[in-house]
Coordinates of C-alpha atoms and ligand atoms in Angstrom, one line a residue:
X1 CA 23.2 3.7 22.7
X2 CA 24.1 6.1 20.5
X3 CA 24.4 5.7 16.3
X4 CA 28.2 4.9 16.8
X5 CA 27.5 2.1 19.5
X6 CA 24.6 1.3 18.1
X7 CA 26.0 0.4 14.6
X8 CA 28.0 -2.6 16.5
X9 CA 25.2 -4.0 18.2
X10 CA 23.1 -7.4 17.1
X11 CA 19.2 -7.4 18.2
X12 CA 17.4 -10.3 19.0
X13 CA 13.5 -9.1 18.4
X14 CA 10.9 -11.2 20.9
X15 CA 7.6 -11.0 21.3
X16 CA 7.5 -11.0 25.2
X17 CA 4.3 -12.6 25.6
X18 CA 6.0 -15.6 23.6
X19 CA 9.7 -16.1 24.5
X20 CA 9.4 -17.2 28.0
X21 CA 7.1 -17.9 30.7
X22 CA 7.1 -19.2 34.1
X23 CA 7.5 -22.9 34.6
X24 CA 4.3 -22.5 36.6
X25 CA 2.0 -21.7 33.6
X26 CA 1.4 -24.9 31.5
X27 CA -1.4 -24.2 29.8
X28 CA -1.2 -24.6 26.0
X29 CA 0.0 -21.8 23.5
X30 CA -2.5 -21.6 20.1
X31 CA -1.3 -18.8 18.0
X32 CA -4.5 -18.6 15.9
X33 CA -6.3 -18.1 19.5
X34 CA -4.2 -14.7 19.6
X35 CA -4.5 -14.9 22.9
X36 CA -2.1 -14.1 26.1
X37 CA 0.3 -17.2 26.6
X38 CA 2.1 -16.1 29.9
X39 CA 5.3 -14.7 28.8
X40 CA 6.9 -12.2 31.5
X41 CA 10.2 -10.2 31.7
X42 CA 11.2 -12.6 35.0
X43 CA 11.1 -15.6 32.9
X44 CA 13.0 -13.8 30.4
X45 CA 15.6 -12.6 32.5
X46 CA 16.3 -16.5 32.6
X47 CA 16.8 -16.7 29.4
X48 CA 19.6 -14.2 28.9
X49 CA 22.4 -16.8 28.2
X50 CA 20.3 -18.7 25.4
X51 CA 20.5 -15.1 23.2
X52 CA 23.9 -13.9 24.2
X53 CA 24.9 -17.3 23.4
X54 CA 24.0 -16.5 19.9
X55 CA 25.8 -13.4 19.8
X56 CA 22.9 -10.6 19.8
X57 CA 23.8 -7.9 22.5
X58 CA 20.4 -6.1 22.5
X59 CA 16.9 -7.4 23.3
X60 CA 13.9 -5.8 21.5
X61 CA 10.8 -6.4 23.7
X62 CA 7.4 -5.7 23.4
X63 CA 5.0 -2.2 24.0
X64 CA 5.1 -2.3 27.4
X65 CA 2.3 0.0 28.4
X66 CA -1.0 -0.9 29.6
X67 CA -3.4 -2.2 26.6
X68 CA -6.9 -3.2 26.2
X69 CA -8.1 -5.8 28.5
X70 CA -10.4 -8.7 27.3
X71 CA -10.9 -10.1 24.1
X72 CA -12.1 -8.7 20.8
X73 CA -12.7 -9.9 17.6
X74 CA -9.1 -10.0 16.7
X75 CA -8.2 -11.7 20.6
X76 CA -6.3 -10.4 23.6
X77 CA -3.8 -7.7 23.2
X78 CA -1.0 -10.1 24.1
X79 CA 1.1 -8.4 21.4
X80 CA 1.5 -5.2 23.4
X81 CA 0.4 -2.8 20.5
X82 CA -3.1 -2.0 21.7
X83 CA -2.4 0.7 24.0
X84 CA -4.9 2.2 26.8
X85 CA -3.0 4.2 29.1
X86 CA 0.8 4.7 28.2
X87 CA 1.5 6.2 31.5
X88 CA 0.4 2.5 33.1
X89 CA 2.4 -1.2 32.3
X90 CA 0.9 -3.9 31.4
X91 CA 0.6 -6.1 33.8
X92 CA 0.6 -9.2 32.0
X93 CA 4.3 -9.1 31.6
X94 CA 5.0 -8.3 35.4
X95 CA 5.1 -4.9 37.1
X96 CA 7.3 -2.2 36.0
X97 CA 10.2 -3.5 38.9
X98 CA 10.2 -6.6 37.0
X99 CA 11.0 -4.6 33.4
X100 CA 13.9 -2.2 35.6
X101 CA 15.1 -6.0 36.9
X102 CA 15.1 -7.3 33.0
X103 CA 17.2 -3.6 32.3
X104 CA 19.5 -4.4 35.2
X105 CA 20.1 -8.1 34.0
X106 CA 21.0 -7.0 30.8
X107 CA 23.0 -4.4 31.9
X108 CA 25.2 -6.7 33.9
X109 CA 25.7 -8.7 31.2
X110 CA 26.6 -6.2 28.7
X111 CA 23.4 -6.5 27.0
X112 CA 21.0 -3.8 26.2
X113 CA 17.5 -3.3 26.1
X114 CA 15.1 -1.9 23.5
X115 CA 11.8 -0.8 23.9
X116 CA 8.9 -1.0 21.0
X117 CA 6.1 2.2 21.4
X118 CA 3.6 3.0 19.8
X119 CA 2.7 7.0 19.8
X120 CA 0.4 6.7 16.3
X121 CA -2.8 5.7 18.5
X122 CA -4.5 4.2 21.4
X123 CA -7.3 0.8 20.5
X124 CA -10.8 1.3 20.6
X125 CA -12.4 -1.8 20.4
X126 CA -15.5 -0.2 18.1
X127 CA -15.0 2.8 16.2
X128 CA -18.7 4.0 16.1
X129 CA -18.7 4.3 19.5
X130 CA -15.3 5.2 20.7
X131 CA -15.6 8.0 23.3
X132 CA -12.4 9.2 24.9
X133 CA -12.3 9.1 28.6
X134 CA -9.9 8.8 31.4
X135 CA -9.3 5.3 30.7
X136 CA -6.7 6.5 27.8
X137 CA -4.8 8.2 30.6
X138 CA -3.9 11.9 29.5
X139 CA -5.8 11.4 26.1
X140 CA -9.3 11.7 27.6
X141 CA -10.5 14.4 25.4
X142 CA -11.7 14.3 21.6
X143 CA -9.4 17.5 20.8
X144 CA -6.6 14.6 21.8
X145 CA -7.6 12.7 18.3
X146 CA -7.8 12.9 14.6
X147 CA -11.4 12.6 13.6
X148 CA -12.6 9.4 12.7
X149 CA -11.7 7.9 9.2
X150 CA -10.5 4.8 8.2
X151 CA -7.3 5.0 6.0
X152 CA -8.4 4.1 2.4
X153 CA -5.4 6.0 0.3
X154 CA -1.9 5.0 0.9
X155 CA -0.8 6.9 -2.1
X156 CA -2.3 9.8 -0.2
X157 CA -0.1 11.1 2.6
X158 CA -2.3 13.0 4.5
X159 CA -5.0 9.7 4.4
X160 CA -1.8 7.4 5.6
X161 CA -1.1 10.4 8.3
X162 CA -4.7 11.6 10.0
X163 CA -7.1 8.5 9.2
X164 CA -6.8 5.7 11.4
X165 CA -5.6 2.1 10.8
X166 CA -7.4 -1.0 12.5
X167 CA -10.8 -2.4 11.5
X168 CA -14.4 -2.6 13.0
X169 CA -13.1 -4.9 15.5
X170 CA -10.2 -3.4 17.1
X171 CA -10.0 0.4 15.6
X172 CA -6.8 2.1 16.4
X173 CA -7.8 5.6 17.3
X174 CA -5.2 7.8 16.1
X175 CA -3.9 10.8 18.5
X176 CA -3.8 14.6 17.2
X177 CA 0.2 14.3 16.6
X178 CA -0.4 17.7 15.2
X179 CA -1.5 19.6 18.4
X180 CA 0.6 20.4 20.9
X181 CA -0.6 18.8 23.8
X182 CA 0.1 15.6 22.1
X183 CA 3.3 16.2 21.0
X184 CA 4.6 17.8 24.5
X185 CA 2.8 14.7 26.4
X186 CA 4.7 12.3 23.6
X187 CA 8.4 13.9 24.4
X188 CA 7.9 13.9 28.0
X189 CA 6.8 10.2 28.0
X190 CA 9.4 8.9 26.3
X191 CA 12.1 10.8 27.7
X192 CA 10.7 9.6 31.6
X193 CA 10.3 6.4 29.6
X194 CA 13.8 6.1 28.8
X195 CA 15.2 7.2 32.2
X196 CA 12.9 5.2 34.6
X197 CA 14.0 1.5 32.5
X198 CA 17.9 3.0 31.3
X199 CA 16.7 2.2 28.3
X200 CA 19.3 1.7 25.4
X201 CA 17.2 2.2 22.0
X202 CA 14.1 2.5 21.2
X203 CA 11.9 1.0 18.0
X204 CA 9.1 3.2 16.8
X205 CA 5.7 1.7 15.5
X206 CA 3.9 3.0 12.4
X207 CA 6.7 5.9 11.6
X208 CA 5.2 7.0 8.4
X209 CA 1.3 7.1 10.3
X210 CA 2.3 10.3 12.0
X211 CA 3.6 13.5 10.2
X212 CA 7.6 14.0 9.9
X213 CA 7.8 17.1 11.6
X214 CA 6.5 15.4 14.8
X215 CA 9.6 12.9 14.6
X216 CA 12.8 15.1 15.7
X217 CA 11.4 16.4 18.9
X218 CA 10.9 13.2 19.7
X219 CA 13.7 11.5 18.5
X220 CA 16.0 13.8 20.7
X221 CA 13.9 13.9 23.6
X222 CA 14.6 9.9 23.6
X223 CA 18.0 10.7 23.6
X224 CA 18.3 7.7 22.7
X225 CA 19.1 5.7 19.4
X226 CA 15.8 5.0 17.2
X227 CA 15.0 2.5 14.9
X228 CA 11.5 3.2 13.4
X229 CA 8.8 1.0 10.9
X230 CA 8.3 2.6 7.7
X231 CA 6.7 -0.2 6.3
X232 CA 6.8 0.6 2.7
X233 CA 9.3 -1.1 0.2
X234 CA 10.1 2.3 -2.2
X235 CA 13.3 3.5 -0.8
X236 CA 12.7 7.0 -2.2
X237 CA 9.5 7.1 0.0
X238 CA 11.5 5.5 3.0
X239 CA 14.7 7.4 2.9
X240 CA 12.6 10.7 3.8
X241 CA 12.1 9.5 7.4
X242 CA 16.0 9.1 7.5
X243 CA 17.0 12.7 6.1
X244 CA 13.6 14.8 7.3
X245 CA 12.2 13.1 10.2
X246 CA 15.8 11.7 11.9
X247 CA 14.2 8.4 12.2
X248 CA 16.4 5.4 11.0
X249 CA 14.2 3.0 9.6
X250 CA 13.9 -0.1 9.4
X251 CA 15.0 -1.9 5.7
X252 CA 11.7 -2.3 3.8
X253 CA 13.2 -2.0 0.9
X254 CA 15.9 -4.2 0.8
X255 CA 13.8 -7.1 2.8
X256 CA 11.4 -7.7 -0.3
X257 CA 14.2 -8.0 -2.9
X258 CA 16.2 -10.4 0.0
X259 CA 12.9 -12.5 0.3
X260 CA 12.7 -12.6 -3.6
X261 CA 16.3 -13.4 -3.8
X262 CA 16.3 -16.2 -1.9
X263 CA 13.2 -17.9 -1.7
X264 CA 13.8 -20.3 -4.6
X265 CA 16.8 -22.0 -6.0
X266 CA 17.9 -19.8 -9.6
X267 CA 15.5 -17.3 -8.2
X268 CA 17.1 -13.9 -9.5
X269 CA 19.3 -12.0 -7.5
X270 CA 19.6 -9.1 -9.9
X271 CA 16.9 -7.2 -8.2
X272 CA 18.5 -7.3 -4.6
X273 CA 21.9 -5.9 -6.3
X274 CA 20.2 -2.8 -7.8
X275 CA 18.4 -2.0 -4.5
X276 CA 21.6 -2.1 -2.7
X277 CA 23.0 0.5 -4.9
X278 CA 19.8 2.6 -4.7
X279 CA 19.6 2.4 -1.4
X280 CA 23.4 3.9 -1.1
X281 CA 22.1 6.7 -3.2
X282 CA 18.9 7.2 -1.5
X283 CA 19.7 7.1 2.0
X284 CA 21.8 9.9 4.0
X285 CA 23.1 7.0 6.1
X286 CA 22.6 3.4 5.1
X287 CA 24.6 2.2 8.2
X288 CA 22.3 2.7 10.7
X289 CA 19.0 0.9 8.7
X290 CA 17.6 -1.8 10.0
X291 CA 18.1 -4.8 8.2
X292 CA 16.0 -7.9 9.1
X293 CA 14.9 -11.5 6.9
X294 CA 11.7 -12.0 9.7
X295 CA 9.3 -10.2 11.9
X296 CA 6.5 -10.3 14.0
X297 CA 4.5 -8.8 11.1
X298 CA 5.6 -11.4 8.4
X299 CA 5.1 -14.1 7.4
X300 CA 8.3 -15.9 8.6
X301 CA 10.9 -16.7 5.7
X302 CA 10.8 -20.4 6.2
X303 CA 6.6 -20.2 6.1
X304 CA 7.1 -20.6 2.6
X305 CA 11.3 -21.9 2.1
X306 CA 12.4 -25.3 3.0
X307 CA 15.5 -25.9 1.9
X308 CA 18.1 -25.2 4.3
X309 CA 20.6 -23.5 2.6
X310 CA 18.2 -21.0 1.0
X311 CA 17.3 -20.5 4.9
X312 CA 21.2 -19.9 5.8
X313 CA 22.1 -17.3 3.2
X314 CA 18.5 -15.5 3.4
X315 CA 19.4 -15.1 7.2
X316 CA 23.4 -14.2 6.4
X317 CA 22.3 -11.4 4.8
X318 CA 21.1 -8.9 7.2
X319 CA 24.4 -10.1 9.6
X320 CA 27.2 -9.1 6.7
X321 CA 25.3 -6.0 5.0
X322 CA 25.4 -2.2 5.9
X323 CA 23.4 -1.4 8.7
X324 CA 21.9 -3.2 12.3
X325 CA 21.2 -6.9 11.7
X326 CA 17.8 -7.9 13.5
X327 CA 16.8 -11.5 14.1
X328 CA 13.4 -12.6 15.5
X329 CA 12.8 -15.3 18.0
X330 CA 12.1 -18.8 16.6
X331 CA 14.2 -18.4 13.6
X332 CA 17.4 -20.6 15.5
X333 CA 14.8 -22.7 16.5
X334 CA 13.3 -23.4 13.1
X335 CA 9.7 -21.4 13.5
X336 CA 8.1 -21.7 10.1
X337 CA 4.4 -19.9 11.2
X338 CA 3.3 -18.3 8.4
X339 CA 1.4 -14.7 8.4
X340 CA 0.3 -12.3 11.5
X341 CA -0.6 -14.4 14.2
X342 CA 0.7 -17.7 13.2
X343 CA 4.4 -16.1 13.2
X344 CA 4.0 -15.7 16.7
X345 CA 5.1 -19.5 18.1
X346 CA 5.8 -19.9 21.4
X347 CA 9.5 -20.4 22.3
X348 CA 9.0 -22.6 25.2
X349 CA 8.2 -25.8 23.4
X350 CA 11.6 -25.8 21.3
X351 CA 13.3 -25.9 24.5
X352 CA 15.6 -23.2 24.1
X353 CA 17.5 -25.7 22.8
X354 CA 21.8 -24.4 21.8
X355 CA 22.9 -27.2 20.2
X356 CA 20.5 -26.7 17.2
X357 CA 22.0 -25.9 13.7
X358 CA 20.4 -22.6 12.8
X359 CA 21.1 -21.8 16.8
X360 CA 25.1 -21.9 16.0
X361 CA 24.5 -20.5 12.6
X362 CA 23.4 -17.4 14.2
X363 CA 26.4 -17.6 16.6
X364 CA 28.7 -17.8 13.8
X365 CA 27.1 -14.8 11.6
X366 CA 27.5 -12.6 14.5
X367 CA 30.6 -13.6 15.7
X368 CA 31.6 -12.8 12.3
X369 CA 30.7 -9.5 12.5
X370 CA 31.9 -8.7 15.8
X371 CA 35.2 -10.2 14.8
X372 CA 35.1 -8.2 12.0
X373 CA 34.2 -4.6 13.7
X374 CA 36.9 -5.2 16.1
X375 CA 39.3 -5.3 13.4
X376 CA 38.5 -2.2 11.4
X377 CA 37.1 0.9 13.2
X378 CA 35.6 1.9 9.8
X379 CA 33.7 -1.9 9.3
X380 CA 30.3 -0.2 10.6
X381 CA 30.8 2.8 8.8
X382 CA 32.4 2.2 5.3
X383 CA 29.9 1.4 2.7
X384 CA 29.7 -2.0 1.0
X385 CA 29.5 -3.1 -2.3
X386 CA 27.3 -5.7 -3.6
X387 CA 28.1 -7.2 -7.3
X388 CA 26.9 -10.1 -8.8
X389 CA 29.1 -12.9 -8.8
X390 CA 27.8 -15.6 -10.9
X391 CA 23.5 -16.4 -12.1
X392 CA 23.7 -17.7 -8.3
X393 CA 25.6 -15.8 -6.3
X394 CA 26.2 -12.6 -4.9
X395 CA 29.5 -10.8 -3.2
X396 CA 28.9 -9.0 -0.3
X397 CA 32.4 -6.7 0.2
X398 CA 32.1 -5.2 3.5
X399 CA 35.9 -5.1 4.2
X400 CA 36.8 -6.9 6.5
X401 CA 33.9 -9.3 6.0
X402 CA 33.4 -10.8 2.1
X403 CA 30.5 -12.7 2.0
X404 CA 29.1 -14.6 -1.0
X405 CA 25.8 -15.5 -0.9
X406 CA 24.2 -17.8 -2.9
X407 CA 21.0 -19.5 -3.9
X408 CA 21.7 -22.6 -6.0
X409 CA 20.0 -24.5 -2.8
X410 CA 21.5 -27.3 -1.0
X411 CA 21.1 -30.1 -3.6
X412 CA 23.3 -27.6 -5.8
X413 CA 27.0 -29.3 -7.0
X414 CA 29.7 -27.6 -6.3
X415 CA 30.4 -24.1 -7.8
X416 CA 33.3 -22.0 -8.5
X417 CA 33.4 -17.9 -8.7
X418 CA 36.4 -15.7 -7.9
X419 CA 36.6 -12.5 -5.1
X420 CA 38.9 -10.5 -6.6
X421 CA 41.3 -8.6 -4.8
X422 CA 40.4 -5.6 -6.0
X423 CA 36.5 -5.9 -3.9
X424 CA 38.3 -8.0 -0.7
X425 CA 41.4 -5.8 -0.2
X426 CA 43.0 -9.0 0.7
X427 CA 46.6 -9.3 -0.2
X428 CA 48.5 -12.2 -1.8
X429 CA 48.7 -15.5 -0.2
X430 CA 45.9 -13.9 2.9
X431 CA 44.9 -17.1 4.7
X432 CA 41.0 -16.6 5.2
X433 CA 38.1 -18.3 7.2
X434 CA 35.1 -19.4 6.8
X435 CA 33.4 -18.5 9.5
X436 CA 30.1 -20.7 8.7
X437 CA 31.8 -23.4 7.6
X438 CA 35.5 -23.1 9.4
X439 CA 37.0 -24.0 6.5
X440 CA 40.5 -21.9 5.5
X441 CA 41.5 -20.8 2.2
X442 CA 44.5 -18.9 0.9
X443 CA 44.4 -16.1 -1.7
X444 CA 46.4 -16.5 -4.8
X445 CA 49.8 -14.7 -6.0
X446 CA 47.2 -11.8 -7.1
X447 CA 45.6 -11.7 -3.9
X448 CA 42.4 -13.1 -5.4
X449 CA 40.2 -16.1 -4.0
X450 CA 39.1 -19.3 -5.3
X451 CA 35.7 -20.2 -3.8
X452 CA 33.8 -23.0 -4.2
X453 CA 30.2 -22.8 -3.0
X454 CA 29.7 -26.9 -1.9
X455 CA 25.5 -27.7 -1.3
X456 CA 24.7 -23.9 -1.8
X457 CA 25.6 -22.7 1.3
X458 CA 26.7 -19.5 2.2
X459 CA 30.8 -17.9 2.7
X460 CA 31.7 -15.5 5.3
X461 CA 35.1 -14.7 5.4
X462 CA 37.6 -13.3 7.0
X463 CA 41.2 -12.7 7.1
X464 CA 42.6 -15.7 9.8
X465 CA 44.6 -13.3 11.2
X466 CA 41.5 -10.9 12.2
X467 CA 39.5 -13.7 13.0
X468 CA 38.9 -13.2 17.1
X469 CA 36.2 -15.9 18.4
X470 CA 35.5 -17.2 15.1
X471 CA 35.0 -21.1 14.8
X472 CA 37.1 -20.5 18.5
X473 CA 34.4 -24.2 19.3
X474 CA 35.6 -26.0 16.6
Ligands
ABC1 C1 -4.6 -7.6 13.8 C2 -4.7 -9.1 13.8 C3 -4.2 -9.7 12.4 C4 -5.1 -9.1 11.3 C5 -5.0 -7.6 11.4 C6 -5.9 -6.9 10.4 O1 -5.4 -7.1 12.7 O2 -3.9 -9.7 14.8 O3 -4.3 -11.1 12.4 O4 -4.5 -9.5 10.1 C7 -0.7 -4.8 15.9 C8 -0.7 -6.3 16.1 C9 -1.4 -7.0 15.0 C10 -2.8 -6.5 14.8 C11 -2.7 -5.0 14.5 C12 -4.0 -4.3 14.2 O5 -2.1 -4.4 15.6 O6 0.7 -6.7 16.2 O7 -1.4 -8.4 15.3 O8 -3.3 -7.2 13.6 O9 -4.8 -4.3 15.3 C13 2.9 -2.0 13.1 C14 3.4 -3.2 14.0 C15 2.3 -4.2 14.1 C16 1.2 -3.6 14.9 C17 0.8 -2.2 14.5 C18 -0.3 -1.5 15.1 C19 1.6 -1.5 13.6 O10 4.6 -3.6 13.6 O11 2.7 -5.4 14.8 O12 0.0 -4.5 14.7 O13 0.3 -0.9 16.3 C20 0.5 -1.3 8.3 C21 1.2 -0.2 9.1 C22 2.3 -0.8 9.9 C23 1.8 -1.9 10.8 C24 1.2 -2.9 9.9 C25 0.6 -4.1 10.7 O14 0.1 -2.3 9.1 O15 1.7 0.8 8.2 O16 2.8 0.3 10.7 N1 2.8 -2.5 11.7 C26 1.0 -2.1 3.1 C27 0.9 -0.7 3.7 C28 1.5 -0.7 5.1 C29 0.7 -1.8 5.9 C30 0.9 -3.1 5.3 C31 0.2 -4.2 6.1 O17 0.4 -3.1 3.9 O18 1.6 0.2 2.8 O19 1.3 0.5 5.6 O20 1.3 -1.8 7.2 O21 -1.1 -4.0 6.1 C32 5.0 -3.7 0.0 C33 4.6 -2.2 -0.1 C34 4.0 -1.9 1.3 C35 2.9 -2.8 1.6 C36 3.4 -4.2 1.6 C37 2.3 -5.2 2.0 O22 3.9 -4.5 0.3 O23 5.7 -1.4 -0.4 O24 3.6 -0.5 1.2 O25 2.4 -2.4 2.9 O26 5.5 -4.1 -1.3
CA2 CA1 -1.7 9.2 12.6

């Protein structure tokens, strides 16, 4: 994909160890075990229908590159993030025909694949005692690594950049991104990397862990389109890897206002508006961020929110907002594990079940957006504009797609605001849909909308006449 193509797609994030396994392996899944559960590319090449179902076009799977074996302190590397030697797979998952077969299968469907690595460091399972060796593939030598600190200082760049992250248990040794060898071995690899699967984009783990300057070499050796973790919620500090490094990142900043938006009824929106604005003055391009409400490295939104409408327009968000909207496993299947590993369910036991609520939800939000792209060649690329509605609700003007969001909760009696014409675009007397509810409305003499939000849920419209698959079931 490139940043045009890549602005229409919808990702579905899995962790491959947990979305699918053989119907061979029974054994039973316990995320606090953090150990592996069986999950392999065949079994989710099964499983393509269940996401495209939902609308996402692009899989994000796992590192796939060989990791630490055994256990440590922390578990197994079922996770993928604990590499050993990136020239190897990781067998756990299958063999490297299996991953080209997972490609293919997508491929043939009109899906696309995306490939998480990790280029920061290698594990070490003790960092007293961590001696480089051929094990670590081409990083066998101590010139190949930053010496050993831990990072103490994240308010001190060069602490964040050289020291390395991890813990007495599983230390992550972090690779000299500033010598040469390194950074020719790192461009070569993922360019072979992106040939040998016809890989389609590629996310980047622990961005702001190596120095910028490493990133555009890298980034157009992919060839690629990138999405990279700058976990960090300042959007000054964020929008650096966008303009310096040519990293997109992922949307930090907006996902701790979103969570704060949303995670209790009156809960104040205010904050989420400003960022949105900020962002659009921050960022060189905030079409191509990231946006996402959970992740593997989370706790997941409905950990700590029950009420189902909160759920719905926390989740719209990311699908009717500038940028990439990301969704992680489990959500459409009503996952509520809370922090690193308990967010890490496995998918088998909901039965990749399609008739689910939240698993249409998701249909609808991206069929929204699809419908929407494919009537405006500038939807991906024209800014929105967020504005504040009422105490409890939000507008989301992405033209063709007005959204209003709100978080008065399901128990919530009804509520009336007004999109003006003047944010929709919408003419007078514009029959619109709902495309979460499939209810239609018409806009007044003025071209303005009446809305009533009914049990706090949230409003994705667009025009009836641009409306494609929308509510096409109901
Ligand atoms: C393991 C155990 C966990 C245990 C942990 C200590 O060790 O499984 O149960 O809690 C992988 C695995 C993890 C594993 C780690 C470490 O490796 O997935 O299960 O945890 O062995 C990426 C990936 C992540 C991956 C790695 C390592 C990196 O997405 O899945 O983890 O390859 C930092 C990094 C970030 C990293 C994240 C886990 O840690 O920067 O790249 N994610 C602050 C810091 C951040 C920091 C974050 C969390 O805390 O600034 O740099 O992320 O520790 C906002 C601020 C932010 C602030 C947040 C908390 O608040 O703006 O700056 O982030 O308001
Ligand atoms: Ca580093």
């Amino acid at each position: 994909l490139d940043d045009t193509s890549a602005r229409s797609a919808s990702v579905y994030q899995v962790i491959t160890d947990r979305f699918a396994r053989p119907s061979s392996v029974s054994s039973t899944c316990t995320t606090s075990d953090r150990k592996y559960c069986g999950g392999t590319y065949s079994a989710l090449i099964e499983k393509l229908d269940y996401i495209q179902g939902m609308g996402f076009d692009t899989i994000w799977i796992s590192p796939i590159v060989e990791n630490i074996g055994g256990t440590t302190g922390e578990g197994e590397a079922y996770h993928g993030y604990w590499t050993l030697d990136a020239d190897k797979t990781n067998d756990n998952f299958g063999t490297a025909d299996d991953l080209k077969s997972l490609s293919t299968a997508l491929h043939n469907k009109g899906m696309y694949l995306m490939v998480d690595v990790v280029v920061n460091h290698v594990a070490a399972t003790s960092s007293s005692t961590f001696t480089p060796s051929s094990s670590y593939g081409q990083f066998s030598s101590s010139d190949d690594y930053h010496p050993f600190c831990w990072i103490t200082d994240y308010s001190n760049q060069t602490n964040v950049e050289q020291c390395w992250l991890g813990d007495d248990s599983v230390a992550l040794a972090d690779l000299n991104t500033d010598s040469d060898t390194v950074k020719n071995y790192w461009n070569n690899w993922v360019k072979e990397l992106v040939s040998n699967y016809t890989l389609d984009s590629v996310r980047i783990d622990t961005v702001k862990h190596v120095q910028k300057d490493f990133w555009p070499n890298f980034v157009s050796s992919a060839g690629v389109f990138i999405q990279g973790e700058v976990l960090n919620g300042d959007p000054t500090y964020v929008s650096a890897y966008q303009s310096d490094a040519k990293v997109n990142p992922f949307n930090y900043p907006a996902y701790y206002p979103l969570t704060r938006g949303f995670n209790q009824t009156g809960g104040d929106l205010t904050e989420l508006v400003t960022m949105t604005q900020t962002i659009k003055n921050n960022f060189s391009d905030p079409t191509l961020l990231g946006n996402f409400l959970n992740n593997h490295d989370n706790p997941r939104f409905e950990s700590t929110v029950t009420d189902t409408s909160l759920i719905k327009n926390a989740h719209a968000y990311p699908f009717v907002t500038d940028g990439i909207p990301y969704g992680y496993y489990g959500s459409e299947a009503g996952f509520t594990g809370g922090a690193d590993p308990d967010n890490r369910e496995p998918l088998w036991t909901a039965n990749y079940d399609t008739s689910s609520d939240m698993y249409k939800f998701f249909a609808s939000l991206n069929a929204a957006r699809k419908a929407a792209g494919n009537a405006s060649d500038s939807f991906y690329t024209n800014q929105m504009t967020v504005s504040s509605l009422s105490s409890s609700s939000i507008l989301v003007a992405k033209s063709p797609l007005i959204s209003v969001l709100s978080n008065s909760g399901s128990s919530a009696s009804d509520a009336s605001v007004t999109v003006q014409s003047s944010a929709s675009g919408w003419s007078s007397n514009t029959e619109v849909i709902d495309a979460i509810s499939c209810e239609t409305l018409t806009t007044d003499g003025s071209g303005n909308l009446a809305v009533t939000v009914k049990t706090g849920l949230p409003r994705v419209f667009i025009a009836s006449s641009q409306k494609g698959s929308v509510c096409s079931s109901s």
